[in-house]
Amino acid sequence: MTSSPTKLFCPGSGDRKLIEKYGVPGPRYTSYPTVPQFDSNYTHSSYRADSEKYLQNNIAPLSLYLHIPFCQNICYYCACNKIVTTDYSVSRQYLDYLSKEIRMQSALVGKHRNVMQLHLGGGSPTFLDGAELTELMHMLATNFSLSDSQLREYSIEIDPRTVTQDSVALLKGLGFNRLSLGVQDFDERVQQAINRRQRFGLVQKLTETARLHGFKSISFDLIYGLPLQTLKTLETSIEKIIQLSPDRVAFYNYAHFPTRFTSQRAIARHDLPSAEQKVDMLGLITTRLVDAGYQHIGMDHFAKVNDDLALAQRQGRLQRNFQGYSTCLAPDLIGIGVSAISSLPESYAQNETVLDDYYSRLDQNELPVAKGVLLSLDDRIRWAVISGIICNLELNMGIIEGRYTIVFSDYFTQELLALKPMENDGLVNWDNGTMRVSELGRVMLVSICRVFDRYLHNNTVIKFSSV
Ligand code: SF4
């Protein structure tokens, strides 16, 4: 892929106006159509039929996602599907139900497909203790074909407060080779305001231990726009990140929706940085991380230039699924656990999001699918366009025309017109039928993608965090 011009996003130079112009709310496009378009007309029978049609006779590698919903403390900013409890016996019951779903999914897909990607997310997967995690991996190994390839990507989200150096060693022994650490911010006052206290020394020690045990990739998840965060505190946190040198960094934008997420009511609105300060924070994050040798993958994601993710993007083969960016070793994704989402070639399916409903469906010997969507041809064409932009920062009209037998300029007449102002403002540039996103445009990727989102044009009322 040709590199785009290297003008970085800089709030002081007029780019702030562009954020005001294009920074409208939009989905994060981990799928298209996005989750608000899923409905209950897609049932467990639809999922079964699609799995039999697309998954059984396929020999391509497989991707698995397992959702562990429990956390021992509430972080005030949280908008995840989680259950906060200090009753550790809940995980015993959950594992029993997971085991049932794993066996049902395995019976559908068969054991012949090599699992090249595995991700444990939550909640906090490390709510499970060492014995439970071992039991879970044993269940998966019994029912699926887990890969022992060096190229496999087996990752787990870590709450640093719930793991020790010994548990890091255990995770390596269980086959994980990637760790994702929830960091959020290193400033103590900010940590107190979000009810998530974890010393820098703790994250430092875990990072060093993970390196010692040969983990292939370490990611940090951080948030900007948190209460009491200032440019100064954020700058100090970024320096600490650079010092620890994780392979990947995700810097999410905090979205304050206290009416929707009750824990956010503990955050005082007057402690939050203003929209203007957040734009400055975004500029600071982008500049500092790129200067420190990270590639800006797009939106809020950064990876070291020699990381697989950065490499995949430069080679135009980056993909996106419900876990975010992926190097796509395995195209089909099976989601297991409460609220988990599966991605099949022509459909998406989401499990029950309430734990009792999830249990009750499994008690009836049904796959716990609650809703989903069958992809139309138009959905697939638009996802090819959107995922090309959001992952590989380009749109090649010829490739889309060849794959779907359409005349791009006829099919997307309105969309091409809508892109014109973005071209004039330097967010994208065209060269011989290929549109490329500039460095500046990477900050506003969602706004570029949403041009192709038919459901947003249909005025569907959906609440998203501002870009
Ligand atoms: S942010 Fe993570 S650890 Fe905190 S409550 Fe939410 S899911 Fe649990």
Short mmCIF file of C-alpha atoms and ligand atoms in Angstrom, two decimals:
data_model
loop_
_atom_site.label_atom_id
_atom_site.label_comp_id
_atom_site.label_asym_id
_atom_site.label_seq_id
_atom_site.Cartn_x
_atom_site.Cartn_y
_atom_site.Cartn_z
CA MET A 1 0.00 0.00 0.00
CA THR A 2 1.32 3.46 -0.83
CA SER A 3 1.94 5.53 2.24
CA SER A 4 -0.28 8.57 2.66
CA PRO A 5 0.94 12.12 3.38
CA THR A 6 2.38 12.41 6.87
CA LYS A 7 0.42 15.36 8.23
CA LEU A 8 -0.63 14.29 11.70
CA PHE A 9 -3.76 15.47 13.47
CA CYS A 10 -2.90 18.72 15.26
CA PRO A 11 -5.65 20.55 17.17
CA GLY A 12 -3.82 23.88 17.12
CA SER A 13 -3.59 24.18 13.34
CA GLY A 14 -7.24 24.35 12.32
CA ASP A 15 -7.80 20.60 12.52
CA ARG A 16 -10.04 21.29 15.51
CA LYS A 17 -12.57 22.74 13.04
CA LEU A 18 -12.45 19.47 11.10
CA ILE A 19 -13.29 17.52 14.27
CA GLU A 20 -16.25 19.84 14.78
CA LYS A 21 -17.27 19.34 11.16
CA TYR A 22 -16.82 15.58 10.89
CA GLY A 23 -16.70 14.36 14.48
CA VAL A 24 -20.33 13.29 14.50
CA PRO A 25 -21.43 10.21 16.44
CA GLY A 26 -21.08 6.88 14.66
CA PRO A 27 -20.60 3.18 15.32
CA ARG A 28 -17.16 1.60 15.68
CA TYR A 29 -17.83 -0.80 12.80
CA THR A 30 -16.76 -4.09 14.30
CA SER A 31 -19.46 -5.40 11.94
CA TYR A 32 -21.87 -4.16 9.30
CA PRO A 33 -24.76 -4.03 9.90
CA THR A 34 -23.93 -3.06 13.47
CA VAL A 35 -25.50 -4.59 16.60
CA PRO A 36 -28.48 -2.18 16.81
CA GLN A 37 -29.68 -3.73 13.53
CA PHE A 38 -29.80 -7.25 14.99
CA ASP A 39 -33.28 -8.57 15.75
CA SER A 40 -35.00 -11.59 17.23
CA ASN A 41 -36.26 -12.84 13.85
CA TYR A 42 -32.84 -14.41 13.68
CA THR A 43 -33.16 -17.37 16.06
CA HIS A 44 -31.17 -20.33 17.29
CA SER A 45 -32.66 -22.31 14.36
CA SER A 46 -31.34 -19.70 11.90
CA TYR A 47 -27.92 -19.98 13.52
CA ARG A 48 -28.02 -23.77 13.39
CA ALA A 49 -28.97 -23.71 9.69
CA ASP A 50 -26.22 -21.18 8.87
CA SER A 51 -23.61 -23.16 10.82
CA GLU A 52 -24.54 -26.35 8.99
CA LYS A 53 -24.37 -24.50 5.67
CA TYR A 54 -21.16 -22.54 6.18
CA LEU A 55 -19.13 -23.93 9.06
CA GLN A 56 -19.32 -27.72 8.89
CA ASN A 57 -17.85 -28.34 5.45
CA ASN A 58 -15.27 -25.62 5.72
CA ILE A 59 -11.65 -26.44 6.47
CA ALA A 60 -10.45 -22.86 7.02
CA PRO A 61 -9.07 -22.03 10.47
CA LEU A 62 -11.54 -20.98 13.14
CA SER A 63 -11.67 -18.13 15.64
CA LEU A 64 -13.23 -18.52 19.11
CA TYR A 65 -14.35 -15.83 21.54
CA LEU A 66 -15.34 -16.64 25.13
CA HIS A 67 -17.07 -14.09 27.32
CA ILE A 68 -16.52 -14.19 31.09
CA PRO A 69 -18.93 -11.58 32.49
CA PHE A 70 -17.81 -11.29 36.13
CA CYS A 71 -15.77 -8.53 37.79
CA GLN A 72 -14.92 -8.14 41.46
CA ASN A 73 -15.15 -4.31 41.48
CA ILE A 74 -17.08 -1.75 39.51
CA CYS A 75 -15.16 0.77 37.44
CA TYR A 76 -17.40 3.82 37.27
CA TYR A 77 -16.80 4.52 33.57
CA CYS A 78 -17.75 0.98 32.52
CA ALA A 79 -20.22 0.39 29.68
CA CYS A 80 -19.54 -3.36 29.29
CA ASN A 81 -21.91 -6.26 29.78
CA LYS A 82 -20.65 -7.43 33.18
CA ILE A 83 -21.78 -8.70 36.58
CA VAL A 84 -20.00 -7.25 39.59
CA THR A 85 -19.74 -9.69 42.49
CA THR A 86 -17.37 -10.90 45.18
CA ASP A 87 -19.17 -14.25 45.31
CA TYR A 88 -16.60 -16.43 43.54
CA SER A 89 -18.92 -19.44 43.51
CA VAL A 90 -20.78 -17.88 40.52
CA SER A 91 -17.93 -18.89 38.23
CA ARG A 92 -18.48 -22.60 39.03
CA GLN A 93 -22.05 -22.45 37.73
CA TYR A 94 -21.02 -20.35 34.73
CA LEU A 95 -18.30 -22.82 33.75
CA ASP A 96 -20.86 -25.65 33.82
CA TYR A 97 -23.10 -23.78 31.38
CA LEU A 98 -20.14 -22.74 29.23
CA SER A 99 -19.19 -26.39 29.03
CA LYS A 100 -22.66 -27.21 27.71
CA GLU A 101 -22.53 -24.48 25.07
CA ILE A 102 -19.01 -25.47 24.04
CA ARG A 103 -20.19 -29.06 23.46
CA MET A 104 -23.21 -27.88 21.44
CA GLN A 105 -21.12 -25.53 19.30
CA SER A 106 -18.49 -28.20 18.75
CA ALA A 107 -21.17 -30.70 17.66
CA LEU A 108 -22.30 -28.16 15.05
CA VAL A 109 -18.91 -27.15 13.67
CA GLY A 110 -16.98 -30.38 14.10
CA LYS A 111 -13.48 -30.78 15.47
CA HIS A 112 -11.67 -30.59 12.15
CA ARG A 113 -11.08 -26.83 12.03
CA ASN A 114 -7.86 -25.54 13.49
CA VAL A 115 -8.48 -22.81 16.07
CA MET A 116 -5.90 -20.18 15.12
CA GLN A 117 -7.43 -17.34 17.10
CA LEU A 118 -8.82 -17.47 20.61
CA HIS A 119 -9.81 -14.53 22.76
CA LEU A 120 -11.07 -14.50 26.35
CA GLY A 121 -12.84 -11.24 27.12
CA GLY A 122 -15.25 -9.82 29.63
CA GLY A 123 -15.97 -8.57 32.25
CA SER A 124 -12.74 -9.88 33.66
CA PRO A 125 -11.62 -13.33 32.44
CA THR A 126 -9.13 -13.31 35.31
CA PHE A 127 -12.09 -13.40 37.72
CA LEU A 128 -11.66 -17.16 37.14
CA ASP A 129 -8.89 -18.63 39.27
CA GLY A 130 -6.02 -20.72 37.91
CA ALA A 131 -7.86 -24.03 38.32
CA GLU A 132 -10.97 -22.67 36.55
CA LEU A 133 -8.96 -21.24 33.67
CA THR A 134 -7.18 -24.58 33.33
CA GLU A 135 -10.55 -26.37 33.31
CA LEU A 136 -11.86 -23.99 30.63
CA MET A 137 -8.85 -24.54 28.37
CA HIS A 138 -9.24 -28.28 28.87
CA MET A 139 -12.91 -28.06 27.78
CA LEU A 140 -11.88 -26.17 24.66
CA ALA A 141 -9.07 -28.60 23.86
CA THR A 142 -11.46 -31.55 24.21
CA ASN A 143 -14.10 -30.06 21.93
CA PHE A 144 -12.13 -28.07 19.37
CA SER A 145 -8.85 -28.48 17.57
CA LEU A 146 -6.63 -25.99 19.39
CA SER A 147 -3.58 -24.99 17.39
CA ASP A 148 0.00 -25.42 18.55
CA SER A 149 1.30 -23.30 15.67
CA GLN A 150 3.70 -20.49 16.55
CA LEU A 151 1.43 -18.29 14.43
CA ARG A 152 -1.68 -18.82 16.55
CA GLU A 153 -3.07 -15.79 18.37
CA TYR A 154 -4.42 -16.75 21.79
CA SER A 155 -5.18 -13.68 23.86
CA ILE A 156 -6.76 -12.88 27.21
CA GLU A 157 -7.86 -9.61 28.82
CA ILE A 158 -6.15 -9.05 32.14
CA ASP A 159 -7.30 -6.94 35.04
CA PRO A 160 -3.86 -6.26 36.60
CA ARG A 161 -5.44 -6.16 40.08
CA THR A 162 -6.52 -9.79 39.80
CA VAL A 163 -3.35 -11.50 38.59
CA THR A 164 -0.01 -12.36 40.12
CA GLN A 165 3.30 -13.14 38.47
CA ASP A 166 2.46 -16.82 38.97
CA SER A 167 -0.82 -16.47 37.12
CA VAL A 168 0.99 -14.86 34.19
CA ALA A 169 3.22 -17.95 34.06
CA LEU A 170 0.13 -20.19 34.21
CA LEU A 171 -1.51 -18.32 31.31
CA LYS A 172 1.60 -18.92 29.21
CA GLY A 173 1.50 -22.59 30.15
CA LEU A 174 -2.15 -22.78 29.09
CA GLY A 175 -1.21 -21.63 25.59
CA PHE A 176 -1.92 -17.90 25.65
CA ASN A 177 0.65 -15.83 23.78
CA ARG A 178 -0.98 -12.39 23.91
CA LEU A 179 -2.03 -10.33 26.92
CA SER A 180 -4.29 -7.32 26.95
CA LEU A 181 -3.93 -5.26 30.13
CA GLY A 182 -6.65 -2.88 31.27
CA VAL A 183 -4.65 0.19 32.33
CA GLN A 184 -7.02 3.16 31.71
CA ASP A 185 -4.77 5.83 33.30
CA PHE A 186 -1.72 5.94 35.56
CA ASP A 187 -2.68 9.08 37.49
CA GLU A 188 -3.74 8.26 41.06
CA ARG A 189 -6.42 10.97 41.32
CA VAL A 190 -7.96 9.87 38.04
CA GLN A 191 -7.84 6.24 39.21
CA GLN A 192 -9.63 7.22 42.39
CA ALA A 193 -12.30 9.12 40.44
CA ILE A 194 -13.05 6.03 38.32
CA ASN A 195 -12.74 3.57 41.23
CA ARG A 196 -9.92 1.64 39.66
CA ARG A 197 -6.71 1.88 41.67
CA GLN A 198 -3.73 0.05 40.32
CA ARG A 199 -0.19 1.22 40.91
CA PHE A 200 2.19 1.86 38.03
CA GLY A 201 4.59 -0.61 39.68
CA LEU A 202 1.97 -3.38 39.37
CA VAL A 203 1.52 -2.87 35.63
CA GLN A 204 5.30 -2.53 35.22
CA LYS A 205 5.96 -5.82 37.05
CA LEU A 206 3.29 -7.71 35.07
CA THR A 207 4.62 -6.35 31.79
CA GLU A 208 8.16 -7.43 32.68
CA THR A 209 6.94 -10.86 33.80
CA ALA A 210 4.98 -11.33 30.57
CA ARG A 211 8.10 -10.49 28.55
CA LEU A 212 10.16 -12.88 30.64
CA HIS A 213 7.71 -15.67 29.83
CA GLY A 214 7.93 -14.93 26.12
CA PHE A 215 4.48 -13.49 25.45
CA LYS A 216 4.47 -12.48 21.82
CA SER A 217 2.38 -9.36 22.22
CA ILE A 218 1.31 -7.11 25.09
CA SER A 219 -1.48 -4.58 24.63
CA PHE A 220 -2.58 -1.75 26.91
CA ASP A 221 -6.14 -0.42 26.98
CA LEU A 222 -6.41 3.22 28.05
CA ILE A 223 -9.11 5.85 28.08
CA TYR A 224 -9.05 9.60 27.50
CA GLY A 225 -11.75 12.01 28.64
CA LEU A 226 -11.88 10.53 32.16
CA PRO A 227 -12.76 12.63 35.25
CA LEU A 228 -9.89 14.80 36.57
CA GLN A 229 -7.78 13.96 33.54
CA THR A 230 -5.89 16.97 32.18
CA LEU A 231 -3.40 17.39 29.37
CA LYS A 232 -0.65 17.36 31.98
CA THR A 233 -1.77 14.13 33.71
CA LEU A 234 -2.32 12.49 30.35
CA GLU A 235 1.13 13.50 29.17
CA THR A 236 2.67 11.84 32.24
CA SER A 237 0.62 8.69 31.64
CA ILE A 238 1.70 8.57 27.99
CA GLU A 239 5.36 8.87 29.08
CA LYS A 240 4.85 5.87 31.36
CA ILE A 241 3.25 3.90 28.54
CA ILE A 242 6.18 4.66 26.26
CA GLN A 243 8.55 3.60 29.07
CA LEU A 244 6.81 0.20 29.34
CA SER A 245 6.70 -0.09 25.55
CA PRO A 246 3.64 -2.31 24.94
CA ASP A 247 3.31 -3.70 21.40
CA ARG A 248 -0.19 -2.29 20.97
CA VAL A 249 -2.08 0.59 22.56
CA ALA A 250 -5.81 1.28 22.39
CA PHE A 251 -6.81 4.74 23.63
CA TYR A 252 -10.60 4.81 23.87
CA ASN A 253 -12.70 7.92 24.12
CA TYR A 254 -14.79 7.95 27.32
CA ALA A 255 -18.48 8.41 26.50
CA HIS A 256 -20.57 9.70 29.38
CA PHE A 257 -24.10 8.25 29.28
CA PRO A 258 -25.15 8.17 32.98
CA THR A 259 -28.81 7.54 32.14
CA ARG A 260 -27.84 4.39 30.27
CA PHE A 261 -24.95 3.10 32.41
CA THR A 262 -25.81 3.50 36.10
CA SER A 263 -22.23 3.27 37.41
CA GLN A 264 -21.36 6.39 35.41
CA ARG A 265 -23.67 8.36 37.76
CA ALA A 266 -20.81 8.20 40.29
CA ILE A 267 -18.79 10.43 37.95
CA ALA A 268 -19.41 14.16 38.45
CA ARG A 269 -19.99 15.84 35.11
CA HIS A 270 -17.98 18.90 36.20
CA ASP A 271 -14.90 16.66 36.70
CA LEU A 272 -14.93 15.66 33.03
CA PRO A 273 -12.69 17.42 30.52
CA SER A 274 -14.50 19.65 28.02
CA ALA A 275 -15.00 18.60 24.39
CA GLU A 276 -12.25 21.06 23.45
CA GLN A 277 -9.82 19.56 25.98
CA LYS A 278 -10.61 16.10 24.64
CA VAL A 279 -9.67 17.18 21.13
CA ASP A 280 -6.34 18.42 22.53
CA MET A 281 -5.90 15.09 24.31
CA LEU A 282 -6.49 13.22 21.08
CA GLY A 283 -3.85 15.35 19.37
CA LEU A 284 -1.39 14.72 22.22
CA ILE A 285 -1.95 10.95 22.16
CA THR A 286 -1.54 10.72 18.39
CA THR A 287 1.58 12.88 18.24
CA ARG A 288 3.39 11.30 21.20
CA LEU A 289 2.72 7.71 20.23
CA VAL A 290 3.63 8.19 16.57
CA ASP A 291 6.82 10.03 17.64
CA ALA A 292 7.62 7.06 19.91
CA GLY A 293 7.52 4.63 16.96
CA TYR A 294 3.89 3.50 16.91
CA GLN A 295 1.86 3.25 13.72
CA HIS A 296 -1.55 4.89 13.98
CA ILE A 297 -3.74 2.01 12.80
CA GLY A 298 -6.81 4.20 12.86
CA MET A 299 -9.33 5.70 15.29
CA ASP A 300 -7.95 4.90 18.74
CA HIS A 301 -5.54 2.06 17.90
CA PHE A 302 -1.76 2.16 17.70
CA ALA A 303 0.77 -0.63 17.14
CA LYS A 304 4.55 -0.68 17.01
CA VAL A 305 5.65 -0.53 13.39
CA ASN A 306 7.03 -4.09 13.54
CA ASP A 307 3.92 -5.56 15.24
CA ASP A 308 1.81 -8.04 13.22
CA LEU A 309 -1.11 -5.62 13.23
CA ALA A 310 0.92 -2.77 11.74
CA LEU A 311 2.49 -5.15 9.24
CA ALA A 312 -0.92 -6.55 8.22
CA GLN A 313 -2.18 -3.03 7.65
CA ARG A 314 0.80 -2.07 5.50
CA GLN A 315 0.23 -5.24 3.47
CA GLY A 316 -3.49 -4.47 3.10
CA ARG A 317 -4.70 -7.61 4.92
CA LEU A 318 -5.94 -6.23 8.23
CA GLN A 319 -9.48 -7.28 9.21
CA ARG A 320 -11.95 -6.29 11.85
CA ASN A 321 -14.28 -8.35 14.00
CA PHE A 322 -16.09 -7.99 17.32
CA GLN A 323 -12.78 -8.06 19.21
CA GLY A 324 -11.47 -5.14 17.16
CA TYR A 325 -8.64 -5.26 14.65
CA SER A 326 -7.37 -8.69 13.66
CA THR A 327 -4.73 -10.10 11.35
CA CYS A 328 -7.44 -12.54 10.21
CA LEU A 329 -5.81 -15.89 10.53
CA ALA A 330 -9.33 -17.30 10.85
CA PRO A 331 -12.36 -15.85 9.05
CA ASP A 332 -15.30 -17.43 10.96
CA LEU A 333 -15.79 -16.44 14.58
CA ILE A 334 -17.80 -18.42 17.12
CA GLY A 335 -18.79 -16.47 20.22
CA ILE A 336 -19.48 -18.50 23.36
CA GLY A 337 -20.91 -17.25 26.65
CA VAL A 338 -23.47 -14.69 27.72
CA SER A 339 -23.81 -11.82 25.17
CA ALA A 340 -21.07 -13.26 22.90
CA ILE A 341 -21.40 -12.60 19.16
CA SER A 342 -20.63 -15.01 16.33
CA SER A 343 -19.73 -13.96 12.83
CA LEU A 344 -20.52 -16.36 9.98
CA PRO A 345 -19.98 -15.68 6.26
CA GLU A 346 -23.52 -14.37 5.74
CA SER A 347 -24.89 -13.69 9.21
CA TYR A 348 -24.17 -12.45 12.72
CA ALA A 349 -25.70 -13.96 15.87
CA GLN A 350 -25.67 -12.73 19.46
CA ASN A 351 -26.28 -14.84 22.56
CA GLU A 352 -28.68 -13.87 25.34
CA THR A 353 -27.30 -10.83 27.18
CA VAL A 354 -28.92 -11.56 30.58
CA LEU A 355 -27.29 -14.37 32.53
CA ASP A 356 -30.54 -16.05 33.68
CA ASP A 357 -31.86 -16.06 30.09
CA TYR A 358 -28.57 -17.56 28.91
CA TYR A 359 -28.83 -20.33 31.52
CA SER A 360 -32.50 -20.96 30.82
CA ARG A 361 -31.96 -21.42 27.07
CA LEU A 362 -29.20 -23.94 27.71
CA ASP A 363 -31.45 -25.73 30.26
CA GLN A 364 -33.88 -26.21 27.36
CA ASN A 365 -31.04 -27.69 25.31
CA GLU A 366 -31.18 -24.75 22.90
CA LEU A 367 -28.26 -22.76 21.59
CA PRO A 368 -28.62 -19.47 23.52
CA VAL A 369 -28.88 -17.26 20.40
CA ALA A 370 -31.13 -14.26 21.15
CA LYS A 371 -30.87 -12.20 17.99
CA GLY A 372 -28.88 -11.64 14.84
CA VAL A 373 -29.07 -10.62 11.23
CA LEU A 374 -28.83 -12.26 7.83
CA LEU A 375 -26.59 -10.27 5.53
CA SER A 376 -28.08 -9.07 2.26
CA LEU A 377 -25.89 -8.65 -0.82
CA ASP A 378 -25.96 -4.89 -0.21
CA ASP A 379 -24.78 -5.44 3.39
CA ARG A 380 -21.86 -7.52 2.15
CA ILE A 381 -20.86 -4.97 -0.51
CA ARG A 382 -20.98 -2.16 2.04
CA TRP A 383 -19.03 -4.17 4.63
CA ALA A 384 -16.33 -4.83 2.00
CA VAL A 385 -16.08 -1.07 1.46
CA ILE A 386 -16.27 -0.07 5.15
CA SER A 387 -13.86 -2.74 6.38
CA GLY A 388 -11.38 -1.82 3.61
CA ILE A 389 -11.42 1.79 4.79
CA ILE A 390 -11.34 1.13 8.53
CA CYS A 391 -8.68 -1.61 8.35
CA ASN A 392 -6.44 -0.93 5.40
CA LEU A 393 -7.22 2.76 4.99
CA GLU A 394 -8.16 2.45 1.36
CA LEU A 395 -11.01 1.85 -0.99
CA ASN A 396 -10.17 0.29 -4.35
CA MET A 397 -13.20 0.67 -6.62
CA GLY A 398 -11.87 -1.89 -9.12
CA ILE A 399 -11.59 -4.62 -6.48
CA ILE A 400 -15.17 -4.06 -5.26
CA GLU A 401 -16.48 -3.98 -8.87
CA GLY A 402 -14.66 -7.25 -9.68
CA ARG A 403 -15.87 -9.01 -6.55
CA TYR A 404 -19.53 -7.97 -6.70
CA THR A 405 -20.13 -7.21 -10.40
CA ILE A 406 -21.31 -3.65 -9.85
CA VAL A 407 -20.34 -0.34 -11.43
CA PHE A 408 -19.03 1.44 -8.32
CA SER A 409 -19.80 4.98 -9.45
CA ASP A 410 -23.42 4.02 -10.27
CA TYR A 411 -23.97 2.00 -7.10
CA PHE A 412 -22.45 4.62 -4.80
CA THR A 413 -23.23 7.89 -6.61
CA GLN A 414 -24.45 9.69 -3.47
CA GLU A 415 -21.63 8.36 -1.32
CA LEU A 416 -18.96 9.55 -3.78
CA LEU A 417 -20.54 13.02 -3.70
CA ALA A 418 -20.55 12.95 0.12
CA LEU A 419 -16.81 12.16 0.13
CA LYS A 420 -15.95 15.27 -1.89
CA PRO A 421 -15.76 17.70 1.08
CA MET A 422 -13.56 15.19 2.93
CA GLU A 423 -11.24 15.10 -0.05
CA ASN A 424 -11.15 18.91 -0.12
CA ASP A 425 -10.33 18.95 3.61
CA GLY A 426 -7.47 16.46 3.20
CA LEU A 427 -9.03 13.48 5.02
CA VAL A 428 -8.84 11.29 1.91
CA ASN A 429 -7.19 11.47 -1.47
CA TRP A 430 -7.94 9.70 -4.74
CA ASP A 431 -5.45 8.17 -7.12
CA ASN A 432 -6.54 6.20 -10.17
CA GLY A 433 -9.73 4.69 -8.73
CA THR A 434 -8.31 4.15 -5.25
CA MET A 435 -9.19 6.31 -2.28
CA ARG A 436 -6.64 6.47 0.55
CA VAL A 437 -7.17 7.84 4.05
CA SER A 438 -4.57 10.45 5.03
CA GLU A 439 -2.81 10.54 8.43
CA LEU A 440 -5.22 13.31 9.35
CA GLY A 441 -8.20 11.21 8.25
CA ARG A 442 -7.21 8.32 10.55
CA VAL A 443 -8.54 10.26 13.52
CA MET A 444 -11.92 10.62 11.77
CA LEU A 445 -12.12 7.15 10.23
CA VAL A 446 -15.61 6.47 11.58
CA SER A 447 -16.92 9.60 9.83
CA ILE A 448 -15.48 8.41 6.52
CA CYS A 449 -16.98 4.93 6.97
CA ARG A 450 -20.41 6.16 7.98
CA VAL A 451 -20.80 7.71 4.49
CA PHE A 452 -21.38 4.12 3.30
CA ASP A 453 -23.72 3.13 6.15
CA ARG A 454 -27.20 2.76 4.66
CA TYR A 455 -28.83 2.27 8.06
CA LEU A 456 -27.61 5.63 9.36
CA HIS A 457 -28.89 7.29 6.21
CA ASN A 458 -32.26 5.73 6.95
CA ASN A 459 -32.29 7.93 10.07
CA THR A 460 -32.22 5.04 12.50
CA VAL A 461 -32.08 6.60 15.96
CA ILE A 462 -29.05 5.06 17.63
CA LYS A 463 -26.87 6.55 20.36
CA PHE A 464 -23.14 6.35 19.81
CA SER A 465 -20.26 8.04 21.53
CA SER A 466 -18.92 11.00 19.65
CA VAL A 467 -15.94 10.24 17.43
S1 SF4 B 1 -14.11 -1.84 33.07
FE1 SF4 B 1 -13.67 -4.02 32.92
S2 SF4 B 1 -13.04 -4.59 35.00
FE2 SF4 B 1 -14.08 -2.62 35.20
S3 SF4 B 1 -16.21 -3.11 35.65
FE3 SF4 B 1 -16.06 -2.90 33.43
S4 SF4 B 1 -15.70 -4.93 32.63
FE4 SF4 B 1 -15.26 -4.97 34.83
#
